[in-house]
Short mmCIF file of C-alpha atoms in Angstrom, two decimals:
data_model
loop_
_atom_site.label_atom_id
_atom_site.label_comp_id
_atom_site.label_asym_id
_atom_site.label_seq_id
_atom_site.Cartn_x
_atom_site.Cartn_y
_atom_site.Cartn_z
CA UNK A 1 -17.53 52.02 15.48
CA UNK A 2 -19.77 50.18 12.98
CA UNK A 3 -20.12 46.41 12.79
CA UNK A 4 -17.69 45.99 9.87
CA UNK A 5 -14.89 47.88 11.61
CA UNK A 6 -15.59 46.07 14.87
CA UNK A 7 -15.44 42.69 13.08
CA UNK A 8 -12.16 43.68 11.40
CA UNK A 9 -10.69 44.69 14.76
CA UNK A 10 -11.69 41.38 16.36
CA UNK A 11 -10.29 39.35 13.46
CA UNK A 12 -7.08 41.38 13.44
CA UNK A 13 -6.46 40.85 17.16
CA UNK A 14 -7.47 37.19 16.91
CA UNK A 15 -4.92 36.62 14.16
CA UNK A 16 -2.22 38.46 16.09
CA UNK A 17 -2.24 41.54 13.92
CA UNK A 18 -2.32 45.20 14.84
CA UNK A 19 -5.19 47.62 14.56
CA UNK A 20 -4.66 51.37 14.52
CA UNK A 21 -5.65 54.56 12.84
CA UNK A 22 -3.16 57.01 11.31
CA UNK A 23 -3.71 60.73 10.82
CA UNK A 24 -1.69 63.29 8.91
CA UNK A 25 -0.83 66.58 10.56
CA UNK A 26 -0.51 69.50 8.13
CA UNK A 27 0.93 72.77 9.42
CA UNK A 28 1.43 76.00 7.50
CA UNK A 29 4.28 78.04 8.99
CA UNK A 30 4.50 81.82 8.84
CA UNK A 31 8.28 81.96 8.86
CA UNK A 32 8.31 85.75 9.21
CA UNK A 33 6.28 85.48 12.40
CA UNK A 34 8.33 82.58 13.68
CA UNK A 35 11.46 84.68 13.31
CA UNK A 36 9.87 87.61 15.19
CA UNK A 37 8.77 85.25 17.99
CA UNK A 38 12.26 83.74 18.30
CA UNK A 39 10.99 80.35 17.17
CA UNK A 40 13.76 79.84 14.61
CA UNK A 41 17.41 79.26 15.43
CA UNK A 42 20.46 80.25 13.39
CA UNK A 43 22.94 77.45 12.90
CA UNK A 44 25.88 79.87 12.58
CA UNK A 45 26.44 83.08 14.53
CA UNK A 46 27.50 85.17 11.52
CA UNK A 47 24.78 84.11 9.10
CA UNK A 48 22.28 86.70 7.86
CA UNK A 49 18.47 86.53 7.99
CA UNK A 50 16.18 89.26 6.60
CA UNK A 51 12.46 89.56 6.13
CA UNK A 52 11.29 89.43 2.52
CA UNK A 53 8.21 90.84 0.80
CA UNK A 54 7.83 90.17 -2.92
CA UNK A 55 4.29 90.47 -4.20
CA UNK A 56 2.31 87.62 -2.66
CA UNK A 57 5.47 86.09 -1.23
CA UNK A 58 6.06 86.85 2.46
CA UNK A 59 9.18 85.08 3.63
CA UNK A 60 12.85 85.27 4.51
CA UNK A 61 16.17 85.79 2.79
CA UNK A 62 19.01 83.91 4.46
CA UNK A 63 22.26 82.06 4.25
CA UNK A 64 23.30 79.13 6.43
CA UNK A 65 20.68 76.96 8.18
CA UNK A 66 17.66 78.31 10.03
CA UNK A 67 16.18 75.56 12.23
CA UNK A 68 12.56 75.55 13.39
CA UNK A 69 12.32 75.36 17.17
CA UNK A 70 10.29 72.57 18.74
CA UNK A 71 9.63 70.77 15.44
CA UNK A 72 10.72 67.14 15.32
CA UNK A 73 10.26 65.93 11.73
CA UNK A 74 9.91 62.21 11.05
CA UNK A 75 8.28 61.30 7.74
CA UNK A 76 5.95 63.26 5.51
CA UNK A 77 5.99 66.10 3.02
CA UNK A 78 7.71 69.49 3.05
CA UNK A 79 6.40 72.15 0.64
CA UNK A 80 8.35 75.38 0.13
CA UNK A 81 8.70 78.20 -2.39
CA UNK A 82 12.32 79.01 -3.24
CA UNK A 83 14.26 81.57 -5.24
CA UNK A 84 17.99 81.48 -5.84
CA UNK A 85 20.48 83.51 -7.86
CA UNK A 86 21.84 83.08 -11.39
CA UNK A 87 25.47 83.24 -10.30
CA UNK A 88 27.63 80.28 -11.27
CA UNK A 89 28.65 78.10 -8.29
CA UNK A 90 27.31 80.61 -5.76
CA UNK A 91 23.62 79.78 -5.23
CA UNK A 92 22.50 76.66 -3.38
CA UNK A 93 19.28 76.43 -1.39
CA UNK A 94 16.81 73.89 -0.08
CA UNK A 95 15.60 72.09 3.05
CA UNK A 96 17.60 70.40 5.83
CA UNK A 97 15.90 67.61 7.77
CA UNK A 98 16.58 64.80 10.25
CA UNK A 99 19.17 67.10 11.70
CA UNK A 100 21.17 66.38 14.85
CA UNK A 101 23.15 69.62 14.64
CA UNK A 102 24.85 71.85 12.05
CA UNK A 103 27.21 69.07 10.93
CA UNK A 104 24.90 66.03 10.98
CA UNK A 105 21.81 66.38 8.82
CA UNK A 106 20.22 65.48 5.49
CA UNK A 107 19.61 68.11 2.80
CA UNK A 108 17.70 68.36 -0.45
CA UNK A 109 18.94 71.41 -2.30
CA UNK A 110 18.90 73.09 -5.72
CA UNK A 111 21.47 74.84 -7.91
CA UNK A 112 19.44 77.57 -9.68
CA UNK A 113 22.43 78.71 -11.71
CA UNK A 114 22.15 75.42 -13.61
CA UNK A 115 18.45 75.78 -14.43
CA UNK A 116 18.95 77.44 -17.82
CA UNK A 117 22.33 76.15 -18.87
CA UNK A 118 22.70 74.59 -22.31
CA UNK A 119 25.30 72.16 -20.93
CA UNK A 120 23.41 68.84 -20.72
CA UNK A 121 25.59 67.50 -17.91
CA UNK A 122 25.23 70.64 -15.79
CA UNK A 123 21.46 70.43 -16.24
CA UNK A 124 21.60 67.07 -14.44
CA UNK A 125 23.26 68.77 -11.49
CA UNK A 126 20.28 70.88 -10.46
CA UNK A 127 18.67 69.00 -7.56
CA UNK A 128 20.85 67.18 -5.03
CA UNK A 129 20.51 64.94 -1.98
CA UNK A 130 23.33 64.85 0.59
CA UNK A 131 23.70 63.33 4.04
CA UNK A 132 26.29 65.09 6.13
CA UNK A 133 28.92 64.40 7.27
CA UNK A 134 29.40 60.98 5.65
CA UNK A 135 27.97 61.65 2.21
CA UNK A 136 28.78 65.16 0.89
CA UNK A 137 27.95 66.05 -2.70
CA UNK A 138 31.49 65.58 -4.08
CA UNK A 139 31.82 62.06 -2.66
CA UNK A 140 28.40 61.09 -3.99
CA UNK A 141 29.15 62.53 -7.43
CA UNK A 142 32.49 60.70 -7.61
CA UNK A 143 31.31 57.33 -6.30
CA UNK A 144 27.69 57.35 -7.54
CA UNK A 145 27.48 59.71 -10.54
CA UNK A 146 23.98 60.98 -11.30
CA UNK A 147 22.37 58.80 -8.63
CA UNK A 148 21.88 61.42 -5.90
CA UNK A 149 21.41 64.41 -8.21
CA UNK A 150 19.30 64.98 -11.30
CA UNK A 151 17.73 67.53 -13.62
CA UNK A 152 14.58 69.24 -12.40
CA UNK A 153 11.36 68.79 -14.33
CA UNK A 154 10.14 71.30 -15.40
CA UNK A 155 13.06 73.74 -15.45
CA UNK A 156 12.24 77.09 -13.78
CA UNK A 157 13.94 80.32 -14.78
CA UNK A 158 17.20 80.76 -12.89
CA UNK A 159 16.04 83.80 -10.88
CA UNK A 160 12.35 82.91 -10.60
CA UNK A 161 10.40 81.59 -7.65
CA UNK A 162 9.78 77.84 -7.87
CA UNK A 163 7.91 75.37 -5.72
CA UNK A 164 9.48 72.25 -4.25
CA UNK A 165 7.64 69.33 -2.70
CA UNK A 166 9.94 66.97 -0.80
CA UNK A 167 8.43 63.65 0.21
CA UNK A 168 10.46 61.96 2.95
CA UNK A 169 9.60 58.34 3.65
CA UNK A 170 11.27 55.85 5.98
CA UNK A 171 13.72 54.64 3.35
CA UNK A 172 13.51 57.00 0.39
CA UNK A 173 13.06 60.61 -0.69
CA UNK A 174 11.14 61.97 -3.68
CA UNK A 175 11.32 65.55 -4.98
CA UNK A 176 8.77 67.30 -7.19
CA UNK A 177 9.19 70.75 -8.73
CA UNK A 178 6.49 73.27 -9.68
CA UNK A 179 3.63 70.87 -8.98
CA UNK A 180 4.72 68.38 -11.64
CA UNK A 181 3.38 64.83 -11.41
CA UNK A 182 6.80 63.54 -12.48
CA UNK A 183 9.49 63.43 -9.78
CA UNK A 184 12.72 65.28 -10.39
CA UNK A 185 14.65 63.07 -7.98
CA UNK A 186 14.03 59.73 -6.30
CA UNK A 187 16.76 58.42 -3.96
CA UNK A 188 17.32 56.01 -1.11
CA UNK A 189 18.15 57.53 2.28
CA UNK A 190 21.80 57.21 3.25
CA UNK A 191 21.44 56.83 7.02
CA UNK A 192 19.22 55.31 9.68
CA UNK A 193 18.01 58.55 11.29
CA UNK A 194 14.24 58.58 11.32
CA UNK A 195 13.62 61.96 12.93
CA UNK A 196 15.31 65.24 13.82
CA UNK A 197 15.51 68.97 13.23
CA UNK A 198 14.08 70.58 10.10
CA UNK A 199 15.07 73.93 8.68
CA UNK A 200 15.70 76.25 5.75
CA UNK A 201 19.12 75.71 4.14
CA UNK A 202 21.21 77.99 1.97
CA UNK A 203 24.90 78.00 1.07
CA UNK A 204 26.84 80.66 -0.80
CA UNK A 205 24.67 83.62 -1.78
CA UNK A 206 21.53 84.19 0.33
CA UNK A 207 18.43 82.38 -0.86
CA UNK A 208 14.74 83.32 -0.61
CA UNK A 209 12.11 81.17 1.14
CA UNK A 210 8.33 81.48 1.48
CA UNK A 211 5.17 79.44 2.07
CA UNK A 212 6.50 76.61 4.22
CA UNK A 213 4.04 73.77 4.80
CA UNK A 214 4.96 70.57 6.63
CA UNK A 215 2.74 67.49 6.63
CA UNK A 216 3.77 64.70 8.97
#
């Protein structure tokens, strides 16, 4: 420790303040390998999970929720490549986090079937935040229209792979799509949970997932 840091530490403790270092932990997950090693858990007994190979994408196709074993997510960034289906009202996929179980969790998810629509309102229904069970999408849309969902920027093709970066802070959540500097969604968290399960989330038709990176 050099003299400047030592002086800062002494002054901080003298004035009653804290003094600590913080370090980010970045982990790249091979979700194919995790599945083979039984390090992922299905949320529902009848859901399907299959290995996926598509060019440089090595991942999984699944419906339901697939939790990562032994990963307690608090705050940080979740990066994931996703691909949905261009079938109206049948393709929803994203990331579940701060989960207690299958019924109590937060989710950021996308509606790929709205990516290319010419309907301006539907275009604003492409990325969504929900907090189950108290704040499902229909309640949020009715009581807080266009607050917890928004258009993505830029718009991917409906059946193309796209990248999502989900930044989860103590009190808010920010979503970026395809490495854009402009957020597609910025919302306040709707509960006091500060940690919990994290997993891949898909509802309706199976969704494709690859290249999961979690930075805490």
